Coordinates of C-alpha atoms in Angstrom, one line a residue:
M1 CA 82.6 158.0 73.6
P2 CA 81.2 161.3 72.4
S3 CA 80.6 161.7 68.7
Q4 CA 83.0 164.2 67.1
D5 CA 81.4 164.5 63.7
L6 CA 80.3 168.1 63.7
K7 CA 79.1 167.9 60.1
S8 CA 76.2 165.7 61.2
F9 CA 75.1 168.2 63.9
A10 CA 72.5 170.7 62.9
F11 CA 72.4 172.7 66.2
T12 CA 68.7 172.6 66.4
S13 CA 68.0 171.4 69.9
S14 CA 67.9 174.9 71.5
G15 CA 68.8 177.2 68.6
S16 CA 65.8 176.3 66.4
V17 CA 64.0 179.0 64.5
S18 CA 60.7 180.2 65.6
S19 CA 58.1 181.7 63.3
V20 CA 57.9 185.4 62.9
G21 CA 54.4 185.2 64.1
S22 CA 55.3 182.9 66.9
F23 CA 53.6 185.2 69.4
S24 CA 50.6 185.9 67.2
S25 CA 48.7 183.0 68.9
F26 CA 48.2 185.2 72.0
K27 CA 44.5 185.8 72.3
Q28 CA 42.9 188.8 73.9
P29 CA 41.6 188.0 77.4
T30 CA 37.9 187.4 77.5
S31 CA 37.6 189.3 80.7
A32 CA 39.6 191.8 82.6
P33 CA 42.5 190.3 84.6
S34 CA 41.8 189.8 88.2
R35 CA 43.1 192.7 90.3
A36 CA 43.8 190.6 93.4
L37 CA 46.0 187.6 94.1
R38 CA 44.1 184.8 95.9
S39 CA 45.4 181.5 97.2
P40 CA 43.9 178.5 95.4
S41 CA 43.7 176.6 98.7
P42 CA 43.7 177.6 102.4
A43 CA 47.2 178.3 103.6
P44 CA 48.6 175.8 106.2
L45 CA 48.8 177.0 109.7
P46 CA 52.4 177.9 110.4
I47 CA 54.2 176.1 113.3
E48 CA 57.5 176.7 115.0
L49 CA 60.1 174.0 114.3
Q50 CA 63.3 173.6 116.1
P51 CA 66.5 172.8 114.2
F52 CA 66.9 169.4 115.7
Q53 CA 63.5 168.4 114.3
V54 CA 64.6 169.2 110.7
R55 CA 68.1 167.8 111.0
P56 CA 67.3 164.1 110.2
I57 CA 65.3 164.8 107.0
A58 CA 67.8 167.4 105.9
Y59 CA 70.7 165.1 106.5
R60 CA 69.0 162.2 104.6
I61 CA 68.3 164.4 101.5
L62 CA 70.9 167.1 101.4
S63 CA 73.9 165.2 102.8
K64 CA 73.4 161.5 101.8
K65 CA 71.7 162.2 98.5
H66 CA 73.4 165.3 97.2
G67 CA 76.6 165.3 99.2
L68 CA 76.1 168.7 100.8
N69 CA 76.9 169.8 104.3
L70 CA 74.4 172.0 106.2
K71 CA 75.8 174.7 108.5
S72 CA 74.0 175.6 111.7
S73 CA 72.9 179.0 110.2
G74 CA 71.4 177.2 107.2
L75 CA 69.7 174.7 109.4
D76 CA 68.1 177.5 111.5
L77 CA 66.8 179.1 108.3
L78 CA 65.4 175.8 106.9
A79 CA 63.6 175.1 110.2
T80 CA 62.0 178.5 110.2
Y81 CA 61.0 178.4 106.5
I82 CA 59.6 174.8 106.5
G83 CA 57.6 175.4 109.7
R84 CA 55.9 178.5 108.2
K85 CA 55.6 177.0 104.8
Y86 CA 54.2 173.5 105.4
G87 CA 52.8 173.6 108.9
R88 CA 51.9 170.3 110.5
D89 CA 52.4 168.4 107.2
W90 CA 56.1 169.4 107.0
K91 CA 57.5 165.9 107.2
T92 CA 55.8 164.7 104.0
K93 CA 55.7 167.9 102.0
S94 CA 59.2 169.2 102.7
E95 CA 61.0 166.3 101.1
A96 CA 60.3 167.4 97.5
F97 CA 61.3 171.0 98.4
L98 CA 64.6 169.9 99.9
D99 CA 65.4 167.7 96.9
Q100 CA 64.7 170.6 94.5
M101 CA 66.8 172.9 96.7
G102 CA 69.7 170.4 96.7
R103 CA 69.6 170.1 92.9
R104 CA 69.5 173.8 92.4
W105 CA 72.5 174.3 94.8
K106 CA 74.6 171.8 92.9
E107 CA 73.5 173.2 89.4
Q108 CA 74.9 176.6 90.4
D109 CA 78.0 175.0 91.9
R110 CA 77.7 177.0 95.2
G111 CA 80.1 174.7 97.1
L112 CA 79.7 171.9 99.6
F113 CA 78.6 174.0 102.6
I114 CA 75.1 175.4 102.8
D115 CA 74.9 178.7 104.8
A116 CA 72.0 181.0 105.5
E117 CA 73.2 183.8 103.2
L118 CA 73.2 181.8 100.0
L119 CA 70.4 179.5 101.1
H120 CA 68.0 182.4 101.2
V121 CA 68.7 183.1 97.5
V122 CA 68.3 179.4 96.5
I123 CA 65.0 179.1 98.3
R124 CA 63.6 182.0 96.4
E125 CA 64.8 180.5 93.1
V126 CA 63.1 177.2 93.9
E127 CA 59.9 179.1 94.6
L128 CA 60.2 181.0 91.2
R129 CA 60.8 177.8 89.3
S130 CA 57.8 176.1 91.0
A131 CA 55.7 179.1 90.0
S132 CA 56.7 178.8 86.4
F133 CA 55.2 175.3 86.3
T134 CA 52.2 175.6 88.6
G135 CA 51.2 179.1 87.5
S136 CA 51.0 180.6 90.9
M137 CA 53.4 181.7 93.6
T138 CA 53.8 179.4 96.6
E139 CA 53.6 182.2 99.1
T140 CA 50.5 183.9 97.8
P141 CA 48.6 185.7 100.5
V142 CA 45.0 184.7 101.2
D143 CA 43.6 188.2 101.5
V144 CA 43.3 190.8 98.7
V145 CA 46.5 192.6 98.2
E146 CA 47.2 195.8 96.3
D147 CA 48.0 195.1 92.7
P148 CA 50.8 197.2 91.3
L149 CA 49.1 197.2 87.9
D150 CA 45.9 198.9 89.2
N151 CA 45.1 202.1 87.4
F152 CA 48.2 201.6 85.3
C153 CA 49.5 204.0 82.6
P154 CA 51.5 202.5 79.8
Q155 CA 54.1 205.2 80.1
E156 CA 54.8 204.1 83.6
F157 CA 56.0 200.8 82.3
F158 CA 57.9 202.3 79.4
H159 CA 61.6 202.8 80.1
I160 CA 64.7 203.5 78.0
W161 CA 67.9 202.4 79.6
D162 CA 70.9 204.4 78.5
A163 CA 74.0 202.4 78.0
F164 CA 75.8 204.5 80.6
A165 CA 73.1 204.0 83.2
Q166 CA 72.3 200.3 82.8
P167 CA 72.8 198.1 85.9
R168 CA 76.1 196.3 85.7
W169 CA 76.2 192.5 86.3
T170 CA 79.4 190.4 86.2
Y171 CA 79.4 186.7 85.5
N172 CA 80.8 184.4 88.1
R173 CA 82.1 181.4 86.1
T174 CA 82.6 179.3 89.2
R175 CA 79.0 179.6 90.5
K176 CA 77.6 180.0 87.0
H177 CA 75.4 183.0 87.9
F178 CA 75.5 186.8 87.8
E179 CA 76.5 189.1 90.6
K180 CA 75.8 192.8 91.0
A181 CA 78.9 194.9 90.3
S182 CA 79.8 198.5 91.0
R183 CA 79.4 201.3 88.5
P184 CA 82.1 201.3 85.8
S185 CA 84.8 203.9 85.5
L186 CA 85.9 205.8 82.4
L187 CA 89.5 204.5 82.6
P188 CA 89.3 200.7 82.4
S189 CA 92.2 198.6 83.7
A190 CA 94.1 196.0 81.8
K191 CA 92.8 193.3 84.2
H192 CA 89.2 194.2 83.3
T193 CA 90.0 194.0 79.6
V194 CA 91.2 190.4 80.0
H195 CA 88.2 189.6 82.2
T196 CA 85.9 190.8 79.3
F197 CA 87.0 188.0 77.0
S198 CA 86.9 185.4 79.8
S199 CA 83.4 186.3 80.8
R200 CA 82.2 186.2 77.2
Y201 CA 83.8 182.8 76.7
Y202 CA 82.4 181.1 79.7
L203 CA 78.9 182.5 79.1
L204 CA 78.9 180.8 75.7
L205 CA 80.6 177.6 77.1
H206 CA 78.0 177.2 79.8
R207 CA 75.2 177.9 77.4
L208 CA 76.5 175.1 75.2
L209 CA 76.7 172.7 78.1
R210 CA 73.1 173.3 78.8
N211 CA 72.3 172.2 75.2
E212 CA 71.1 168.6 75.1
E213 CA 73.6 167.8 72.3
F214 CA 76.5 168.6 74.6
Q215 CA 75.3 166.8 77.7
P216 CA 76.7 163.3 78.5
P217 CA 73.9 160.7 78.1
S218 CA 72.4 159.0 81.1
F219 CA 71.9 155.2 81.2
H220 CA 69.8 154.0 78.3
A221 CA 69.4 157.6 77.1
S222 CA 68.2 158.3 73.6
N223 CA 71.3 160.5 72.7
A224 CA 73.8 157.8 73.8
G225 CA 76.8 157.9 71.5
S226 CA 75.8 161.1 69.7
W227 CA 76.7 163.8 72.1
H228 CA 79.6 166.3 71.7
A229 CA 82.4 167.0 74.1
I230 CA 84.4 170.2 74.1
T231 CA 88.1 169.9 74.8
L232 CA 90.4 172.6 76.1
I233 CA 93.3 173.5 73.9
K234 CA 95.9 172.6 76.6
N235 CA 94.5 169.1 76.7
L236 CA 95.4 168.4 73.1
L237 CA 99.1 168.2 73.8
G238 CA 100.5 164.8 72.7
R239 CA 97.2 163.5 71.3
H240 CA 98.1 163.6 67.6
G241 CA 95.9 162.1 65.0
K242 CA 92.7 162.3 67.1
T243 CA 89.6 164.3 66.5
F244 CA 88.6 167.0 68.9
L245 CA 85.9 169.7 69.2
I246 CA 87.2 173.0 70.6
L247 CA 85.5 176.3 71.5
G248 CA 87.8 179.2 70.8
L249 CA 88.2 182.8 69.8
L250 CA 89.1 183.3 66.1
V251 CA 92.1 185.7 65.7
R252 CA 94.7 186.4 63.2
G253 CA 98.2 185.5 64.4
S254 CA 101.5 187.3 63.9
N255 CA 102.4 184.8 61.1
G256 CA 99.3 185.8 59.1
N257 CA 97.5 182.5 59.8
W258 CA 94.3 181.9 61.7
W259 CA 94.4 180.8 65.4
A260 CA 91.9 179.8 68.0
E261 CA 92.3 180.9 71.6
D262 CA 90.6 179.9 74.8
P263 CA 91.5 180.6 78.5
S264 CA 93.9 177.6 78.5
G265 CA 96.0 178.4 75.4
R266 CA 96.1 179.1 71.7
L267 CA 96.2 176.8 68.6
E268 CA 96.9 177.4 64.9
L269 CA 94.2 176.4 62.5
E270 CA 94.3 174.9 59.0
L271 CA 91.1 176.0 57.3
D272 CA 91.9 174.9 53.7
S273 CA 89.4 172.0 53.8
A274 CA 87.0 173.4 56.4
V275 CA 83.2 173.4 55.8
A276 CA 81.3 176.3 57.4
G277 CA 77.8 176.3 58.8
E278 CA 75.3 179.2 58.5
G279 CA 76.3 182.7 59.5
Y280 CA 79.2 185.0 59.0
Y281 CA 82.7 184.1 60.3
V282 CA 84.8 187.1 61.2
P283 CA 87.7 187.7 63.5
G284 CA 86.5 188.2 67.1
C285 CA 83.8 185.5 67.0
I286 CA 83.9 182.6 69.4
L287 CA 83.4 179.5 67.3
L288 CA 83.2 175.7 67.4
F289 CA 86.1 174.0 65.5
D290 CA 85.9 170.3 64.7
G291 CA 89.1 168.7 63.4
V292 CA 92.1 166.5 63.7
Y293 CA 95.1 167.5 65.8
T294 CA 98.3 167.0 63.7
R295 CA 101.9 166.3 64.6
A296 CA 102.7 169.9 63.6
E297 CA 100.6 170.9 66.6
K298 CA 97.9 172.4 64.4
L299 CA 94.2 171.6 64.1
Q300 CA 93.1 170.5 60.7
V301 CA 89.6 171.9 60.8
R302 CA 86.9 169.8 59.1
A303 CA 83.9 171.9 60.2
V304 CA 83.3 175.2 61.9
H305 CA 80.1 176.5 63.4
H306 CA 78.7 179.2 65.6
P307 CA 77.6 178.0 69.1
P308 CA 73.8 177.7 68.8
A309 CA 71.6 180.3 70.5
E310 CA 69.4 179.5 73.4
F311 CA 65.8 180.5 74.0
R312 CA 65.2 183.2 76.5
S313 CA 63.0 181.0 78.8
T314 CA 65.9 178.5 79.1
S315 CA 68.4 181.2 80.0
R316 CA 66.1 182.9 82.5
E317 CA 65.6 179.6 84.3
A318 CA 69.4 178.9 84.4
Y319 CA 70.0 182.4 85.9
G320 CA 67.2 182.2 88.4
Y321 CA 64.9 184.7 86.6
L322 CA 67.3 187.5 87.3
D323 CA 65.9 190.9 86.4
F324 CA 69.0 192.4 84.6
M325 CA 67.2 195.7 83.8
G326 CA 65.4 196.2 87.1
I327 CA 62.2 197.4 85.5
G328 CA 61.2 200.2 87.9
G329 CA 61.1 197.8 90.9
I330 CA 57.5 196.9 89.8
G331 CA 58.2 193.4 88.6
S332 CA 61.2 192.6 90.8
T333 CA 61.5 190.9 94.1
P334 CA 63.8 192.3 96.9
D335 CA 66.6 190.0 95.8
G336 CA 66.6 191.1 92.2
R337 CA 64.5 188.3 90.7
F338 CA 61.5 188.7 88.5
D339 CA 58.2 188.1 90.2
L340 CA 56.5 185.7 87.8
A341 CA 53.0 186.3 89.1
I342 CA 53.3 190.0 88.3
E343 CA 55.0 189.2 85.0
R344 CA 52.0 187.2 83.9
K345 CA 49.8 190.2 84.6
M346 CA 52.1 192.4 82.6
V347 CA 51.8 190.1 79.6
A348 CA 48.0 190.2 80.0
E349 CA 48.1 194.0 79.9
E350 CA 50.4 193.9 76.8
Q351 CA 47.8 191.8 75.0
R352 CA 44.9 193.9 76.2
K353 CA 46.6 197.0 74.6
S354 CA 46.3 195.5 71.1
D355 CA 46.7 198.8 69.4
A356 CA 50.1 199.7 70.9
K357 CA 52.9 199.8 68.5
I358 CA 56.5 201.1 68.3
V359 CA 57.5 202.7 65.0
A360 CA 61.2 202.5 63.9
L361 CA 62.0 204.9 61.0
G362 CA 64.7 204.1 58.6
G363 CA 68.3 205.2 59.3
D364 CA 70.4 208.0 58.0
L365 CA 68.0 210.8 58.8
Y366 CA 70.0 213.5 57.2
L367 CA 68.3 216.6 58.4
D368 CA 70.4 218.7 56.1
D369 CA 68.8 217.0 53.1
L370 CA 65.5 218.4 51.9
R371 CA 64.5 214.9 50.6
T372 CA 64.7 213.6 54.1
L373 CA 62.5 216.3 55.6
E374 CA 60.0 215.8 52.8
A375 CA 59.9 212.0 53.5
L376 CA 59.5 212.6 57.2
G377 CA 56.5 214.9 56.5
K378 CA 54.9 212.1 54.5
A379 CA 55.4 209.6 57.2
F380 CA 54.1 211.9 60.0
D381 CA 51.0 212.6 57.9
I382 CA 50.1 208.9 58.2
L383 CA 51.2 208.3 61.8
E384 CA 49.3 211.4 63.0
T385 CA 46.0 209.6 62.3
N386 CA 46.9 206.8 64.7
A387 CA 49.7 208.0 67.0
P388 CA 52.0 205.1 68.0
L389 CA 53.4 204.5 71.5
A390 CA 56.9 205.5 70.4
I391 CA 58.8 206.6 67.3
V392 CA 62.5 205.7 67.1
M393 CA 64.6 208.0 64.9
F394 CA 68.1 206.8 64.0
G395 CA 71.1 208.9 63.0
S396 CA 73.3 210.0 61.6
F397 CA 71.4 213.3 61.6
M398 CA 73.9 214.9 59.4
S399 CA 75.2 213.8 56.0
C400 CA 78.8 214.6 56.8
P401 CA 80.9 214.1 60.0
F402 CA 80.4 216.7 62.6
Y403 CA 83.4 219.0 63.1
N404 CA 83.9 221.9 65.5
S405 CA 84.8 224.3 62.8
G406 CA 81.5 226.0 61.8
A407 CA 79.3 222.9 62.0
S408 CA 77.8 223.6 65.4
S409 CA 75.4 226.2 64.2
Q410 CA 74.4 224.2 61.1
Y411 CA 73.8 221.1 63.2
K412 CA 71.5 223.0 65.6
D413 CA 69.7 224.6 62.7
N414 CA 68.9 221.1 61.3
F415 CA 67.2 220.1 64.5
D416 CA 65.3 223.5 64.6
Q417 CA 63.9 222.6 61.2
L418 CA 62.8 219.3 62.5
A419 CA 61.1 220.9 65.4
Q420 CA 59.3 223.3 63.1
L421 CA 58.1 220.2 61.1
L422 CA 56.9 218.3 64.2
S423 CA 54.9 221.3 65.4
K424 CA 52.4 220.6 62.6
Y425 CA 51.4 217.3 64.2
P426 CA 49.9 218.0 67.6
S427 CA 48.8 214.4 68.3
L428 CA 52.3 213.0 67.8
C429 CA 53.9 215.9 69.9
T430 CA 51.7 215.2 72.9
S431 CA 51.0 211.5 73.0
T432 CA 54.0 209.8 71.3
T433 CA 57.4 209.3 72.9
F434 CA 60.2 210.2 70.4
I435 CA 63.5 208.3 70.8
F436 CA 66.6 209.7 69.1
V437 CA 69.6 207.3 68.6
S438 CA 72.8 208.9 67.5
G439 CA 74.9 207.7 64.5
D440 CA 78.5 207.8 63.4
N441 CA 78.4 211.4 62.0
D442 CA 76.9 212.9 65.2
P443 CA 78.8 214.7 67.9
W444 CA 81.0 214.4 69.7
G445 CA 82.6 211.2 68.7
S446 CA 82.6 212.0 65.0
T447 CA 85.1 214.8 65.6
A448 CA 87.8 212.2 66.2
S449 CA 86.5 209.3 64.1
A450 CA 85.6 211.5 61.0
G451 CA 82.5 209.4 60.4
G452 CA 84.1 206.0 60.9
P453 CA 83.3 203.5 63.6
M454 CA 83.6 205.3 66.9
L455 CA 84.1 204.1 70.4
W456 CA 81.1 202.0 71.6
P457 CA 78.9 202.6 73.4
Q458 CA 78.1 206.0 71.9
R459 CA 76.6 208.8 73.9
S460 CA 73.5 210.6 72.9
V461 CA 73.2 213.8 71.0
P462 CA 74.3 216.7 73.3
E463 CA 71.5 218.8 74.7
I464 CA 73.0 222.1 73.4
F465 CA 71.8 221.2 69.9
T466 CA 68.3 220.0 70.8
S467 CA 66.6 222.7 72.9
Q468 CA 64.0 223.6 70.3
V469 CA 63.0 219.9 69.8
R470 CA 62.7 219.5 73.6
R471 CA 60.3 222.4 73.7
T472 CA 58.2 221.1 70.9
L473 CA 57.8 217.5 72.0
K474 CA 56.2 216.6 75.3
K475 CA 57.9 213.2 75.5
V476 CA 61.4 212.9 74.0
I477 CA 64.4 210.7 74.9
W478 CA 67.9 211.2 73.6
A479 CA 69.3 207.7 73.8
S480 CA 72.8 206.3 73.6
N481 CA 73.8 203.8 71.0
P482 CA 73.0 201.0 71.8
S483 CA 70.1 201.3 74.3
R484 CA 67.4 199.0 75.8
L485 CA 63.7 199.6 75.8
C486 CA 61.6 198.0 78.5
Y487 CA 57.8 197.9 77.9
F488 CA 56.0 195.9 80.6
S489 CA 57.6 192.4 80.5
Q490 CA 59.4 193.0 77.1
E491 CA 63.0 193.8 76.6
I492 CA 63.8 195.4 73.3
V493 CA 67.4 196.2 72.1
I494 CA 67.8 199.3 70.0
L495 CA 71.1 199.9 68.1
R496 CA 72.4 201.7 65.0
D497 CA 75.3 200.0 63.3
D498 CA 76.5 199.1 59.8
L499 CA 76.5 195.4 60.7
A500 CA 76.0 194.0 57.2
G501 CA 78.8 196.0 55.6
R502 CA 81.3 195.1 58.3
L503 CA 80.4 191.4 58.2
R504 CA 80.7 191.3 54.4
R505 CA 84.1 193.0 54.4
N506 CA 85.6 190.8 57.1
N507 CA 83.9 187.5 56.4
I508 CA 86.2 184.5 55.8
R509 CA 85.6 182.7 52.5
F510 CA 85.8 179.0 53.0
K511 CA 86.8 176.7 50.2
S512 CA 83.8 174.4 50.7
G513 CA 80.2 175.4 50.6
P514 CA 78.2 176.0 53.7
L515 CA 76.7 173.3 55.8
T516 CA 73.0 173.0 55.5
T517 CA 70.8 172.8 58.6
S518 CA 67.4 171.4 59.1
D519 CA 66.0 174.6 60.6
K520 CA 65.1 177.5 58.4
M521 CA 64.5 181.0 59.5
D522 CA 61.0 182.4 59.0
T523 CA 60.9 185.8 57.5
S524 CA 58.4 188.7 57.2
R525 CA 59.4 191.3 54.6
D526 CA 57.8 194.1 52.8
E527 CA 56.7 193.1 49.3
D528 CA 58.1 196.3 47.8
T529 CA 61.6 195.7 49.3
Q530 CA 64.2 195.3 46.5
I531 CA 68.0 195.3 46.2
D532 CA 69.5 198.7 45.9
D533 CA 72.5 198.0 43.7
E534 CA 73.6 200.2 40.9
D535 CA 76.8 198.4 40.1
L536 CA 75.3 195.2 38.7
N537 CA 77.2 193.7 35.8
T538 CA 75.1 194.5 32.7
D539 CA 76.5 191.5 30.9
A540 CA 75.3 189.1 33.6
Q541 CA 72.0 187.3 33.4
P542 CA 69.5 189.3 35.5
L543 CA 67.9 187.4 38.4
H544 CA 64.2 187.0 38.6
E545 CA 62.4 189.0 41.3
D546 CA 61.7 185.9 43.4
E547 CA 65.3 184.7 43.1
T548 CA 66.6 188.2 44.1
R549 CA 64.4 188.3 47.2
L550 CA 65.4 184.7 48.2
E551 CA 69.1 185.6 47.9
E552 CA 68.5 188.8 49.9
N553 CA 66.6 187.0 52.6
S554 CA 69.3 184.4 53.0
D555 CA 71.9 187.2 53.5
T556 CA 70.0 189.1 56.1
E557 CA 69.1 185.8 57.9
Q558 CA 72.8 185.2 58.4
I559 CA 73.3 188.6 59.9
V560 CA 70.7 187.9 62.6
R561 CA 71.9 184.4 63.2
T562 CA 75.5 185.6 63.7
I563 CA 74.7 188.2 66.3
L564 CA 72.3 186.1 68.3
D565 CA 74.5 183.0 68.2
Q566 CA 77.4 185.0 69.5
G567 CA 75.3 186.6 72.2
H568 CA 77.0 189.9 71.7
L569 CA 76.2 193.1 69.8
S570 CA 79.8 193.7 68.7
P571 CA 81.6 190.4 68.1
W572 CA 84.7 192.1 66.6
P573 CA 88.2 192.8 67.6
S574 CA 89.0 196.3 68.8
S575 CA 90.6 197.1 65.5
L576 CA 87.3 196.8 63.7
R577 CA 85.0 198.3 66.4
P578 CA 86.6 199.8 69.5
V579 CA 84.7 199.2 72.7
V580 CA 85.1 200.6 76.2
S581 CA 85.7 197.4 78.1
E582 CA 84.2 198.8 81.3
Y583 CA 80.8 199.1 79.4
E584 CA 81.1 195.8 77.6
H585 CA 78.2 194.4 79.7
V586 CA 75.7 196.6 77.8
L587 CA 76.7 194.9 74.5
S588 CA 76.3 191.4 76.0
L589 CA 73.2 189.3 75.5
P590 CA 73.2 186.7 78.3
Q591 CA 69.6 186.1 77.6
L592 CA 68.1 186.9 74.2
P593 CA 65.7 189.9 74.2
H594 CA 62.2 189.7 73.0
A595 CA 63.0 191.9 70.0
M596 CA 65.9 193.8 68.4
I597 CA 65.5 196.9 66.3
I598 CA 68.7 196.9 64.3
C599 CA 69.0 200.0 62.1
D600 CA 71.5 199.0 59.4
P601 CA 71.4 201.2 56.3
T602 CA 74.0 198.9 54.6
A603 CA 71.3 196.1 54.4
S604 CA 67.9 196.1 53.0
G605 CA 64.9 196.1 55.4
Y606 CA 64.0 192.7 57.0
A607 CA 62.2 191.1 59.9
H608 CA 63.3 187.6 61.1
S609 CA 62.6 185.6 64.2
Y610 CA 65.3 183.3 65.5
S611 CA 65.3 181.4 68.8
G612 CA 62.3 183.4 70.0
C613 CA 63.9 186.8 69.3
H614 CA 62.3 189.0 66.7
A615 CA 64.9 191.0 64.9
M616 CA 64.0 193.8 62.4
N617 CA 65.8 196.4 60.3
P618 CA 64.0 199.3 58.7
G619 CA 66.9 200.0 56.4
R620 CA 67.4 203.5 55.0
I621 CA 64.5 205.9 55.4
V622 CA 65.0 207.1 51.8
P623 CA 66.5 204.4 49.6
F624 CA 69.0 205.6 47.0
D625 CA 67.4 207.1 43.9
K626 CA 63.9 206.1 45.0
R627 CA 61.2 208.4 46.2
R628 CA 59.7 206.4 48.9
V629 CA 59.9 206.4 52.7
T630 CA 60.1 203.2 54.8
W631 CA 59.6 202.3 58.4
I632 CA 58.8 199.2 60.5
E633 CA 55.9 199.0 63.0
Y634 CA 56.4 196.6 65.9
Y635 CA 53.2 195.4 67.6
T636 CA 53.8 194.8 71.3
A637 CA 50.7 192.7 71.8
T638 CA 51.6 190.0 69.3
R639 CA 55.4 190.7 69.2
T640 CA 55.3 190.8 65.4
S641 CA 56.2 193.5 62.9
A642 CA 55.2 194.9 59.5
T643 CA 57.1 197.0 57.0
Q644 CA 55.4 200.1 55.7
T645 CA 56.6 201.7 52.4
I646 CA 54.9 204.6 50.8
P647 CA 55.9 206.9 47.8
Y648 CA 56.2 210.6 48.3

């Protein structure tokens, strides 16, 4: 029987914390990477096989061993592929391939019948999986081929994906993989709104089932008797007094109590004696509840936890190395998968460009405040000497919400002043890409929200206000909020949101203290970072500097852990952060990015790595009542960051 004691489960099997410098062990290549792909051994001479020749071995492995039925179209494709792939040795070498293909087909739950259309996709996935272990593609040509990275320019592999232009993928919960979908419309249907929750739920559920702690043990397995089984709410009926572990959406019911919902039903929760794990617990989160089902048809919760995050490599393998962003067609195969051979060359180029860095300035760049312009000038003075690859500037770009009545001319004048300031730095204007991300006070959404949380995703600053900046800067991108930055093989999420403030306001205070876990998050923070709090109780005993930083680190760690464990940039109900359901896919994190630049002025600056994702927050560009300017530099070669703080 599965173990139901969630208190003893630390969720460390796949959600463990990596070091901030986890990628710092990358070494510079001692020689330039090869510009040609060569086969390590002579390719076999292809032969032409007939379907009847392949049928016996295919029946023995696919039908008798895996319980699958091979259609005639699938048999024809197998005969053609095996003959060209293995040549005269096909009888001995094709058995391992057919076994891997059968396992992959069953893992994705593609059905009992194998046809040619889906078989082509599975064959490609088996090749990609083999390449990830052997280090080379199975169908590598013998002769020298043209390398897409020859004579490369870093800007050619530098892309910003606007939220309204990102490719849309929908999750098929039956086959457990993603499918390309049509472009969303501006008027979402009620059916799509319901599908949004269902897709998010099954993504987390299937991610949990890939975790070793949630997999039934095999015979004589080491985790026998210690695995965890998730029960649907509808299956609790009539099973009073027993302990269950459920995965459900935390919502507030009409009676004012807390409820858990899953696709099968809803259940009232008793949280009086619940013990919470690490992270924030707010309405809208999908959580694990461990407790006893009572005769009052309620779950008396003993422990509550976030579903543990999963490393990017594990997710990519599960989804067949799908290229969600479609990085310019350079690193993708015709069926939308990432070519691992080209990806390795991209990583080598990233490491070779050891001086490449992305600078994220602090948020709340109020261009109508002279202090902000003075701080920007000080920062540009330093960055001009060593121009970075890109500079990300976060709004709001106005200290008060934008209104149509007389604010248009003032808003444009603010950007004209910024353009005049930038013209003094020719190196930055010509070689650096400037990325502007809008905030809550920027048009046009702020005219309705009055500076409050507006509808997500948020569009970029309108062009009508930025003409002078566009003429001054050679490379400038006006991005939506959120956006995604693709640099060679790396995926970086960029967003501006008051995460810390919203989490603190809506966090559920549990009666018992938090659960402790064996994994601790490594941090990398600026030594000058301090708490900006003017409302401290003067009668209270002041904290020492080390204690203050430790408490501050713990708080920001929970923010990063909550977002990544939920696999979503906005795990809130629509009452807290309204979202256009048709564009919900741009907020989802089916596989963790390499890095996240979270501009959150309500929290102090931080840099944490969790489950292989490096999350960083530059904080406010000008802290309250402090004459200093702060920013974060992200080094793409080592995938680490450093906080810079200078007085002005």
